[in-house]
Amino acid sequence: MASWDLSVSVEELGPDAPPLKISVTSELHIGGVILKVVEKSQIKQDWSDHALWWEQKQQWLLKPSWTLDKCGIHADARLCLTPQHKPLRLLLPSGNTLRLKACFSSPVFRCVTGLCKLLNIRHPEELSLLWPVEKKKKKKEKDVEEELYDITRAPLSSSVIPKLASGMPAFFAETPETEAVYKMLAVSQPAPAPETIAKLYRSTTITEKAHINSRWLDSSRSLLQQGVKENDKLLLRYKYYTFHDITPQTDAVRLTQLYEQARWAILLEEIECTEEEMMVFAALQYHIGKVSLTEQFMASCPAMDDLDSALQCLEVKMEGESSADDMLETMTAPELHDYLKIFRPKRLTLKGYKQYWFTFKDTTISYFKSKEESCKEPIQQMNLKGCEVAPDVSVAGQKFCIRLLIPGPEGMNEVYLRCEHEQQYSRWMAACRLASKGKTLADSSFSSEVQSIQSFLAMQKTTPSTNTAQTDESINTHSLVSPRYQKKYKPKQLTPRILEAYQNVAQLSLTDAIQKFLQIWQALPDFGLSYVVVRFKGCRKDEVLGIANNRLIRIDLSVGDVVKTWRYNTMRQWNVNWDIKQVAIEFDGNVNIAFSCVTADCKIVHEYIGGYIFMSTRSREQSNTLNEELFHKLTGGHEAL
């Protein structure tokens, strides 16, 4: 067997040290190479976390039993012996930066799982890592030293991390400093100063919002393969907007970080909301800020958890044992009937709102000239399956409208329905939301949907409040609303409005307030949309593709209108032509679309679609183990295969 020289540089010897030359044969395995290098380096330390990195090929050699021949390594290969876990600066949704050790050798998906395990965040598959926005520096600006919380001493994410009874990982309880870090992760941060909000990067146009999504890291490749170096700064963010199984007792950090991401999305105008909604968001932030100073983070007691789950089981059983009359009632699908007003902005026939008799059955709305004529043919029937539903409400102005965008052969048809009062609006809005997802009024979630709409409307109502609340000087209004409302109103004008909304939420506990905030955020029309600028096959102009957890939306870039919606449940297959960077999707009814991506790599779009389909399979799997293989199959593309 002919032996030859292989040069391996060792990180521990320093950047300027020459590589070590070792004599090898093609039959020597990777483990043997590491052994020889360690002996020659003469450094006594724990080498168990080290592995070989092949510079030219940009790949890790992680199979110690493979021979050099099998790996395809020849004398010209430049190898480096380096630790697999290295320090990383991680910016959390709450704005805090942690310095911790992350795995640079496993795929980002597994690396994030490890980071979440350390920080006690369940369901890590909902999060991912992305590069921060490059800031344009002005000449006068000095480098501001950011506050870093160093937890690099924490156990490596591959090991089992023991937890205390309070749910806090044992590592954080070791010193008062680390305990303070955990508290900071699990309790929402005080309201930022208006100057802080003004300084932060704000994406004003839909194209800028699309550029953010070009910075996600590839989930199926490692950090080192994607050019991440030791001590680089990355953002940890919720990427997939489907939050599975949130339980406040065990999800203190998860709930807080999710709330922080939602809060910043609203403050930085990443998501549109009405003025009334902004006042409710501001009131909730004010309340959460106040309560989190006094309420300790939610420590759970195992015995209480068991009691809670036992009571929940009992509740479900009690609900299940309904009478035969109820059974009959649910078997005959319920319907809605009412006089409503309708308005079609683009049709010349209906000018303004006109009253008709409406019926809602299954997922279809029909309307007639009057109640008496409802036995005849309807004027029109509209099937709401796959439509877009948005509220157009002003509680103060007693305006309760529902905006529907219904898919048709030529694109989306816009229709407004106007209800007389809150109760009517709540029922019809809930019915429209369910129908858009293909569910009927018989669905068990109908009554809870109606209740959540009513409770949200109640929060927007103004109650004549006492003078003591009106003169609360501690409220810093400009740090609770987005810049648009900071410019529009003086703090004196905002304070009474926020305090009025605050009257409706002042009784909520910290957990309830955070959950209410998230609930209203999730009900916003643009919630959970990630944008990518694309060019559809056969089109000459750029358009925007909105990716949500259950549908894809085609948006006209010039006017921002929804042109078409496609639901995942009608998708037959999707694939990517990696050579010409084009995504092709086939839907039911011989509908085929194809597009190339302008602002992001097509891998990012592929990962979004596959990721959401992976998320939808989770509820079926009872165990907490993640099917990583399935995730990579759905999102990995040609490289993972």
XYZ file of C-alpha atoms in Angstrom:
641
model
C 0.000 0.000 0.000
C 1.645 3.276 -1.092
C 1.671 5.912 1.619
C 1.440 9.653 0.893
C 1.389 12.944 2.802
C -1.838 14.653 3.818
C -1.806 18.185 5.234
C -4.233 18.986 8.062
C -4.405 22.323 9.850
C -5.457 22.309 13.521
C -7.492 25.241 14.815
C -6.013 24.944 18.342
C -2.492 25.693 17.026
C -3.587 29.200 15.963
C -4.362 30.785 12.576
C -0.705 31.324 11.556
C 0.578 27.841 12.398
C 1.554 25.755 9.329
C -0.609 22.669 8.629
C 0.633 19.362 10.043
C 1.799 16.777 7.510
C 0.903 13.185 8.297
C 1.725 10.022 6.367
C -1.427 8.090 5.297
C -2.613 5.367 2.919
C -5.872 5.413 0.930
C -7.222 2.638 3.189
C -6.859 4.692 6.375
C -10.220 5.742 7.812
C -11.204 9.257 8.948
C -11.039 8.278 12.645
C -7.437 7.110 12.122
C -6.513 10.424 10.462
C -7.880 12.377 13.469
C -5.892 10.101 15.828
C -2.635 10.731 13.944
C -3.218 14.522 13.845
C -3.998 14.661 17.582
C -0.809 12.714 18.396
C 1.314 14.977 16.222
C -0.188 18.178 17.661
C 0.951 17.138 21.178
C -1.928 19.104 22.753
C -3.538 17.319 25.687
C -7.280 18.114 25.789
C -10.716 16.633 25.115
C -10.971 16.180 21.336
C -14.385 14.434 21.312
C -16.216 17.396 19.748
C -13.682 17.836 16.915
C -14.200 16.765 13.308
C -12.513 17.240 9.938
C -13.683 19.978 7.568
C -12.759 19.688 3.880
C -12.150 23.213 2.702
C -12.242 22.863 -1.104
C -15.427 20.772 -1.085
C -17.030 22.798 1.746
C -18.124 19.659 3.554
C -17.725 17.915 6.897
C -16.230 14.419 7.133
C -18.447 13.068 9.891
C -18.246 9.311 9.223
C -15.165 8.112 11.146
C -15.315 4.604 9.620
C -15.113 5.811 5.991
C -11.725 5.464 4.319
C -9.940 8.325 2.552
C -10.532 6.471 -0.706
C -14.292 6.251 -0.093
C -14.437 9.982 0.720
C -12.465 10.773 -2.459
C -9.611 12.463 -0.613
C -6.243 12.786 -2.392
C -2.931 14.448 -1.553
C -4.137 17.908 -2.692
C -6.981 18.021 -0.130
C -6.825 20.752 2.504
C -8.395 19.488 5.717
C -8.923 21.282 9.014
C -9.489 19.739 12.451
C -12.005 22.011 14.175
C -14.629 21.865 16.967
C -18.183 21.112 15.790
C -19.695 23.451 18.399
C -18.584 27.081 18.251
C -19.797 30.307 19.872
C -22.521 32.236 18.041
C -24.261 35.528 18.829
C -27.982 34.851 18.749
C -30.444 37.744 18.563
C -33.821 36.681 19.978
C -37.247 38.096 19.036
C -37.202 40.051 22.326
C -34.117 41.975 21.156
C -31.722 40.328 23.645
C -28.460 38.899 22.331
C -27.119 35.654 23.779
C -23.646 34.274 23.179
C -23.923 30.499 23.160
C -22.431 27.425 21.529
C -24.190 26.170 18.407
C -23.544 23.116 16.283
C -21.748 24.149 13.071
C -21.660 20.639 11.600
C -25.273 19.392 11.580
C -28.060 20.754 9.331
C -29.546 24.073 10.514
C -32.815 22.256 11.350
C -31.018 20.122 13.952
C -28.873 23.068 15.101
C -32.063 25.088 15.869
C -33.543 22.076 17.687
C -30.453 22.057 19.926
C -30.610 25.811 20.593
C -34.323 25.587 21.482
C -33.661 22.641 23.798
C -31.124 24.773 25.664
C -33.479 27.787 25.887
C -36.492 25.626 26.832
C -38.558 26.431 23.711
C -40.817 23.580 22.613
C -41.624 22.890 18.938
C -38.330 24.166 17.471
C -39.519 23.232 13.952
C -41.503 26.518 13.904
C -38.300 28.572 14.172
C -35.250 29.078 12.004
C -32.152 31.247 11.645
C -31.634 34.197 9.339
C -28.947 36.772 8.621
C -29.530 40.246 10.121
C -30.138 43.267 7.866
C -26.952 45.081 6.878
C -27.078 48.538 8.435
C -25.869 51.483 6.373
C -23.509 53.277 8.737
C -23.324 57.042 8.881
C -19.845 58.551 9.274
C -20.543 60.153 12.676
C -22.071 57.031 14.174
C -19.971 55.215 16.739
C -20.176 51.472 17.253
C -22.580 50.952 20.097
C -21.574 47.995 22.219
C -24.593 45.730 22.460
C -25.305 43.932 25.701
C -24.273 40.289 25.407
C -25.420 37.562 27.754
C -22.816 34.832 27.693
C -24.076 31.295 28.270
C -21.356 29.421 26.360
C -20.744 27.301 29.486
C -24.141 25.630 29.015
C -24.117 21.892 28.216
C -23.875 21.101 24.504
C -27.247 20.796 22.817
C -26.611 17.157 21.876
C -26.745 16.100 25.528
C -29.894 15.723 27.621
C -30.611 18.968 29.473
C -32.191 18.280 32.900
C -35.001 20.585 34.060
C -36.114 21.772 37.490
C -39.693 21.420 38.775
C -40.378 25.014 37.644
C -39.624 23.973 34.062
C -36.356 25.958 34.011
C -33.344 24.048 32.609
C -31.079 23.187 35.551
C -28.120 24.965 33.920
C -29.807 28.376 34.353
C -30.292 27.807 38.096
C -26.535 27.451 38.700
C -25.736 31.139 39.279
C -27.821 34.289 39.933
C -26.543 35.707 36.597
C -27.774 32.772 34.509
C -31.076 32.758 36.405
C -31.501 36.432 35.516
C -30.898 35.537 31.842
C -33.645 32.893 31.959
C -36.034 35.320 33.642
C -35.304 37.781 30.868
C -36.194 35.132 28.256
C -39.399 34.126 30.044
C -40.744 37.586 30.963
C -41.640 40.214 28.373
C -39.276 43.179 28.116
C -40.292 46.740 29.084
C -41.669 48.953 26.302
C -38.869 50.263 24.060
C -38.148 53.992 23.872
C -39.732 55.713 20.819
C -36.195 56.620 19.651
C -35.313 52.901 19.620
C -38.329 52.134 17.435
C -37.459 55.010 15.096
C -33.858 53.735 14.672
C -34.803 50.164 13.800
C -35.034 48.975 10.215
C -38.573 49.262 8.883
C -39.729 47.659 5.663
C -42.235 50.054 4.129
C -43.045 48.371 0.822
C -44.078 44.839 0.010
C -40.820 44.433 -1.968
C -38.759 45.309 1.121
C -40.791 42.788 3.124
C -39.976 40.232 0.433
C -36.231 40.962 0.736
C -36.316 39.917 4.412
C -37.269 36.380 3.356
C -34.189 36.075 1.153
C -32.024 35.965 4.286
C -33.254 32.674 5.786
C -30.562 30.016 6.151
C -30.987 26.713 4.339
C -32.397 24.155 6.826
C -30.726 21.159 5.207
C -27.133 22.475 5.210
C -24.824 23.234 8.133
C -23.831 26.700 9.381
C -20.224 26.325 8.196
C -21.387 25.326 4.713
C -23.354 28.587 4.539
C -20.437 30.826 5.439
C -21.324 31.363 9.107
C -18.168 31.942 11.138
C -17.435 31.773 14.850
C -19.089 34.646 16.796
C -21.203 35.722 13.813
C -24.578 37.241 14.597
C -27.759 35.427 13.527
C -31.435 36.036 14.260
C -33.631 33.324 15.771
C -37.195 33.914 14.560
C -40.530 32.148 14.142
C -40.628 31.253 10.463
C -43.719 29.055 10.179
C -46.834 30.715 11.533
C -48.575 27.601 12.857
C -48.131 27.342 16.596
C -48.808 23.818 17.749
C -50.008 22.956 21.247
C -49.194 26.058 23.336
C -49.511 25.311 27.060
C -48.691 28.281 29.330
C -47.433 26.037 32.165
C -44.528 24.688 30.119
C -44.165 27.375 27.447
C -43.077 30.472 29.378
C -40.106 31.250 27.102
C -41.935 30.194 23.951
C -44.994 32.378 24.678
C -42.889 35.389 25.632
C -40.657 35.208 22.543
C -43.691 34.692 20.310
C -45.370 37.737 21.888
C -42.178 39.780 21.368
C -42.029 38.824 17.689
C -45.707 39.749 17.256
C -45.237 43.035 19.133
C -42.304 44.086 16.958
C -44.175 43.097 13.792
C -46.893 45.570 14.822
C -44.589 48.348 16.070
C -42.451 48.188 12.920
C -45.549 48.031 10.681
C -44.566 44.689 9.186
C -48.260 43.803 9.373
C -51.176 46.163 8.686
C -53.777 46.882 11.358
C -56.554 49.449 11.769
C -56.368 52.377 14.174
C -58.823 50.735 16.601
C -56.798 47.515 16.559
C -53.614 49.520 17.213
C -55.212 51.046 20.348
C -56.136 47.568 21.637
C -52.579 46.317 20.908
C -51.172 49.372 22.729
C -53.464 48.783 25.727
C -52.429 45.133 25.925
C -48.725 46.034 25.704
C -49.202 48.615 28.467
C -51.006 46.032 30.617
C -48.461 43.254 29.936
C -45.635 45.677 30.791
C -47.320 46.587 34.084
C -48.221 43.043 35.120
C -44.874 41.468 34.174
C -43.152 43.724 36.736
C -45.185 42.171 39.553
C -46.164 38.689 38.355
C -43.394 36.110 38.455
C -42.837 33.980 35.383
C -45.140 31.014 35.266
C -43.621 28.297 37.403
C -45.511 25.066 36.994
C -46.014 22.361 39.545
C -46.237 18.822 38.119
C -49.141 17.884 40.436
C -51.148 20.919 39.301
C -50.438 20.079 35.657
C -51.878 16.599 36.214
C -54.945 18.134 37.836
C -55.368 20.572 34.951
C -55.173 17.834 32.334
C -57.552 15.608 34.331
C -60.090 18.449 34.516
C -59.681 19.102 30.798
C -60.338 15.420 30.032
C -63.438 15.536 32.208
C -64.633 18.655 30.384
C -64.213 16.952 27.014
C -66.076 13.865 28.261
C -68.917 16.000 29.618
C -69.145 17.808 26.288
C -69.223 14.458 24.507
C -72.154 13.134 26.514
C -74.855 15.227 24.835
C -78.518 14.357 24.468
C -80.116 12.684 21.471
C -81.831 15.962 20.504
C -78.446 17.688 20.286
C -77.157 14.813 18.169
C -80.051 15.222 15.756
C -79.475 18.953 15.594
C -75.794 18.535 14.689
C -76.580 15.884 12.098
C -78.815 18.315 10.199
C -76.259 20.961 9.267
C -77.168 24.382 10.711
C -77.820 27.363 8.441
C -77.834 31.152 8.788
C -80.604 33.395 7.375
C -80.715 37.186 7.591
C -81.263 40.458 5.793
C -77.798 41.852 4.956
C -76.518 44.528 2.607
C -74.108 43.768 -0.239
C -71.768 45.974 -2.249
C -69.506 45.072 -5.182
C -66.854 47.765 -5.792
C -66.006 46.702 -9.357
C -69.486 45.942 -10.711
C -71.455 48.805 -12.227
C -74.835 47.169 -11.478
C -74.794 47.485 -7.682
C -74.151 51.084 -6.731
C -73.641 51.368 -2.995
C -75.033 48.876 -0.500
C -78.304 47.124 -1.353
C -80.353 44.930 0.980
C -81.171 41.292 0.180
C -82.238 38.146 2.031
C -79.149 35.971 2.591
C -78.811 32.295 3.443
C -75.591 30.541 4.463
C -75.530 26.782 3.943
C -72.449 24.508 4.002
C -69.780 26.809 2.524
C -72.108 28.742 0.186
C -73.851 32.113 0.498
C -76.994 32.657 -1.608
C -79.055 35.835 -1.769
C -82.623 36.593 -2.815
C -84.723 39.720 -3.360
C -86.704 39.024 -0.184
C -87.397 36.351 2.437
C -90.573 35.314 0.573
C -88.609 34.584 -2.603
C -86.049 32.357 -0.845
C -87.809 29.238 -2.137
C -87.082 30.342 -5.744
C -83.761 30.488 -7.605
C -81.243 32.815 -5.876
C -79.959 35.961 -7.591
C -76.477 34.619 -7.042
C -74.618 31.892 -5.158
C -71.062 32.347 -3.888
C -68.973 29.409 -2.713
C -66.524 30.732 -0.130
C -64.139 27.760 -0.150
C -60.644 29.159 -0.671
C -61.720 32.805 -0.408
C -59.992 35.582 1.539
C -61.950 37.008 4.486
C -61.081 40.338 6.112
C -62.915 42.480 8.688
C -63.861 46.066 7.830
C -65.111 47.207 11.215
C -65.415 50.390 13.215
C -67.095 49.775 16.566
C -67.235 53.494 17.318
C -68.830 54.207 13.931
C -71.150 51.172 14.232
C -69.855 49.804 10.929
C -69.693 46.009 10.702
C -68.575 44.878 7.251
C -67.007 41.685 5.938
C -64.713 41.928 2.932
C -64.630 38.796 0.796
C -62.257 38.048 -2.075
C -63.791 35.081 -3.871
C -61.709 33.144 -6.420
C -63.197 33.128 -9.908
C -61.912 32.044 -13.331
C -60.710 35.600 -14.159
C -59.223 36.331 -10.749
C -60.598 37.458 -7.410
C -64.099 38.961 -7.093
C -64.406 41.512 -4.322
C -67.632 41.607 -2.288
C -68.568 43.510 0.870
C -71.312 42.311 3.230
C -72.688 44.813 5.737
C -74.271 43.594 8.975
C -76.667 45.545 11.190
C -75.137 44.840 14.596
C -72.360 42.999 16.451
C -74.216 39.725 17.042
C -75.118 39.349 13.385
C -71.587 40.299 12.302
C -69.985 37.797 14.731
C -72.073 34.888 13.389
C -71.602 35.694 9.703
C -67.908 36.526 10.087
C -67.296 33.223 11.903
C -69.224 31.347 9.190
C -67.199 33.029 6.420
C -63.882 32.232 8.155
C -64.803 28.569 8.539
C -66.134 28.330 4.961
C -62.895 29.797 3.576
C -61.113 26.799 5.150
C -63.707 24.417 3.698
C -65.513 23.892 7.037
C -69.290 24.163 7.541
C -71.376 25.675 10.344
C -71.656 22.187 11.856
C -67.958 22.348 12.725
C -67.266 22.285 16.471
C -65.114 25.430 16.286
C -68.024 27.648 15.098
C -69.211 28.764 18.549
C -65.661 29.452 19.825
C -64.957 31.478 16.658
C -68.121 33.557 17.307
C -67.055 34.115 20.927
C -63.530 35.218 20.038
C -64.906 37.733 17.477
C -67.353 39.102 20.081
C -64.684 39.414 22.765
C -62.431 41.289 20.336
C -65.250 43.717 19.452
C -65.906 44.218 23.174
C -62.274 45.234 23.651
C -62.659 47.980 21.052
C -65.636 49.501 22.833
C -64.935 52.616 24.828
C -66.183 52.741 28.392
C -66.555 56.076 30.137
C -63.667 55.740 32.558
C -62.805 57.499 35.768
C -60.581 60.551 35.812
C -57.847 58.801 37.782
C -57.056 56.536 34.822
C -57.050 59.452 32.405
C -54.158 61.162 34.138
C -51.769 58.197 34.288
C -48.483 59.975 33.596
C -46.366 56.805 33.585
C -47.753 55.723 30.216
C -45.264 56.320 27.410
C -47.734 56.243 24.515
C -45.213 56.659 21.718
C -43.465 53.428 22.624
C -46.740 51.478 22.358
C -47.794 52.470 18.821
C -46.113 52.305 15.425
C -44.375 55.376 13.889
C -47.402 56.117 11.686
C -49.531 56.875 14.771
C -46.620 58.598 16.536
C -46.609 61.105 13.674
C -50.405 61.347 13.469
C -51.170 61.992 17.147
C -49.553 63.785 20.072
C -49.057 61.714 23.264
C -51.828 63.780 24.924
C -54.292 62.595 22.271
C -53.173 58.954 22.470
C -53.168 58.557 26.263
C -56.958 58.741 26.825
C -57.630 56.418 23.857
C -55.148 53.785 25.040
C -56.437 54.019 28.609
C -60.009 53.621 27.371
C -59.041 50.390 25.630
C -57.033 49.437 28.733
C -60.230 49.450 30.846
C -61.363 46.358 28.905
C -58.175 44.345 29.494
C -57.042 45.546 32.946
C -58.430 42.422 34.675
C -56.498 39.913 32.542
C -53.629 37.894 34.006
C -50.213 38.092 32.348
C -50.668 34.804 30.473
C -54.210 35.679 29.351
C -53.094 39.109 28.153
C -50.244 37.629 26.095
C -52.568 34.995 24.629
C -55.183 37.671 23.817
C -52.505 39.758 22.068
C -51.446 36.731 19.980
C -55.074 35.869 19.217
C -55.816 39.355 17.817
C -52.508 39.321 15.889
C -53.466 35.971 14.330
C -56.869 37.369 13.313
C -55.340 40.223 11.256
C -56.000 39.783 7.506
C -52.275 39.795 6.596
C -51.196 37.522 9.462
C -48.651 34.817 8.649
C -47.907 35.967 5.098
C -44.299 35.697 3.921
C -43.643 37.510 0.661
C -41.347 36.671 -2.248
C -41.075 38.635 -5.497
C -41.525 36.199 -8.401
C -41.933 36.198 -12.168
C -44.723 33.897 -13.370
C -44.071 31.854 -16.490
C -45.300 33.725 -19.548
C -45.504 37.095 -17.723
C -43.294 40.080 -18.325
C -43.639 41.869 -14.999
C -42.661 40.980 -11.437
C -45.404 39.967 -9.035
C -45.517 38.983 -5.371
C -46.186 35.532 -4.009
C -47.585 35.484 -0.477
C -46.966 32.185 1.334
C -49.268 31.365 4.263
C -49.769 28.241 6.355
C -52.664 27.000 4.204
C -52.470 28.823 0.884
C -50.419 30.657 -1.742
C -51.527 34.127 -2.846
C -50.694 35.923 -6.080
C -50.471 39.679 -5.487
C -50.267 42.470 -8.067
C -47.090 44.400 -7.190
C -48.250 47.777 -8.549
C -51.551 48.028 -6.632
C -51.060 45.402 -3.914
C -54.331 43.584 -4.717
C -54.828 39.845 -4.362
C -55.205 38.355 -7.847
C -55.582 34.665 -7.050
C -55.436 32.214 -4.145
C -54.441 28.547 -4.246
C -54.955 26.292 -1.218
C -52.477 23.572 -0.243
C -55.286 21.056 0.164
C -55.928 21.262 -3.595
C -52.214 20.846 -4.407
C -51.275 17.619 -6.190
C -47.528 18.070 -6.434
C -44.825 20.683 -6.592
C -41.284 20.477 -7.861
C -38.305 22.649 -8.609
C -36.179 22.715 -11.729
C -32.869 23.564 -10.027
C -31.084 24.293 -13.328
C -33.381 27.105 -14.428
C -34.434 27.911 -10.817
C -38.142 27.521 -11.481
C -40.878 26.260 -9.146
C -43.787 24.382 -10.774
C -46.991 23.478 -8.901
C -49.945 21.406 -10.024
C -53.389 21.835 -8.407
C -56.700 19.980 -8.758
C -58.717 20.699 -11.900
C -55.659 20.786 -14.197
C -54.420 24.082 -12.787
C -50.653 24.425 -13.305
C -48.502 27.373 -12.300
C -44.764 27.969 -12.663
C -42.612 30.869 -11.543
C -38.996 31.860 -10.993
C -37.967 33.765 -7.847
C -36.567 37.287 -8.049
C -35.759 38.305 -4.441
C -35.053 34.940 -2.817
C -33.546 31.622 -3.841
C -36.188 29.161 -5.064
C -34.937 26.822 -2.306
C -36.468 29.255 0.232
C -39.901 29.063 -1.425
C -39.585 25.280 -1.711
C -38.736 25.104 1.986
C -41.675 27.312 2.968
C -44.227 25.190 1.080
C -42.712 21.880 2.231
C -42.349 23.221 5.778
C -46.020 24.192 6.033
C -47.066 20.789 4.713
C -44.778 19.209 7.338
C -46.402 21.402 10.042
C -49.858 20.148 9.053
C -48.808 16.523 9.722
C -47.852 17.231 13.339
C -51.224 16.968 15.070
C -51.532 13.359 13.940
C -48.288 12.373 15.613
C -48.958 12.052 19.309
C -45.350 11.624 20.381
C -43.090 14.626 20.881
C -40.378 13.233 18.629
C -39.834 15.191 15.453
C -39.749 13.365 12.155
C -36.626 15.120 10.875
C -36.341 12.800 7.883
C -39.828 13.761 6.685
C -39.012 17.465 7.116
C -35.913 17.143 4.903
C -37.832 15.065 2.367
C -40.419 17.835 2.034
C -38.040 20.815 2.197
C -34.577 19.586 1.251
C -34.694 19.609 -2.527
C -32.090 17.844 -4.654
C -29.267 18.321 -2.125
C -31.011 16.457 0.695
C -31.717 13.519 -1.593
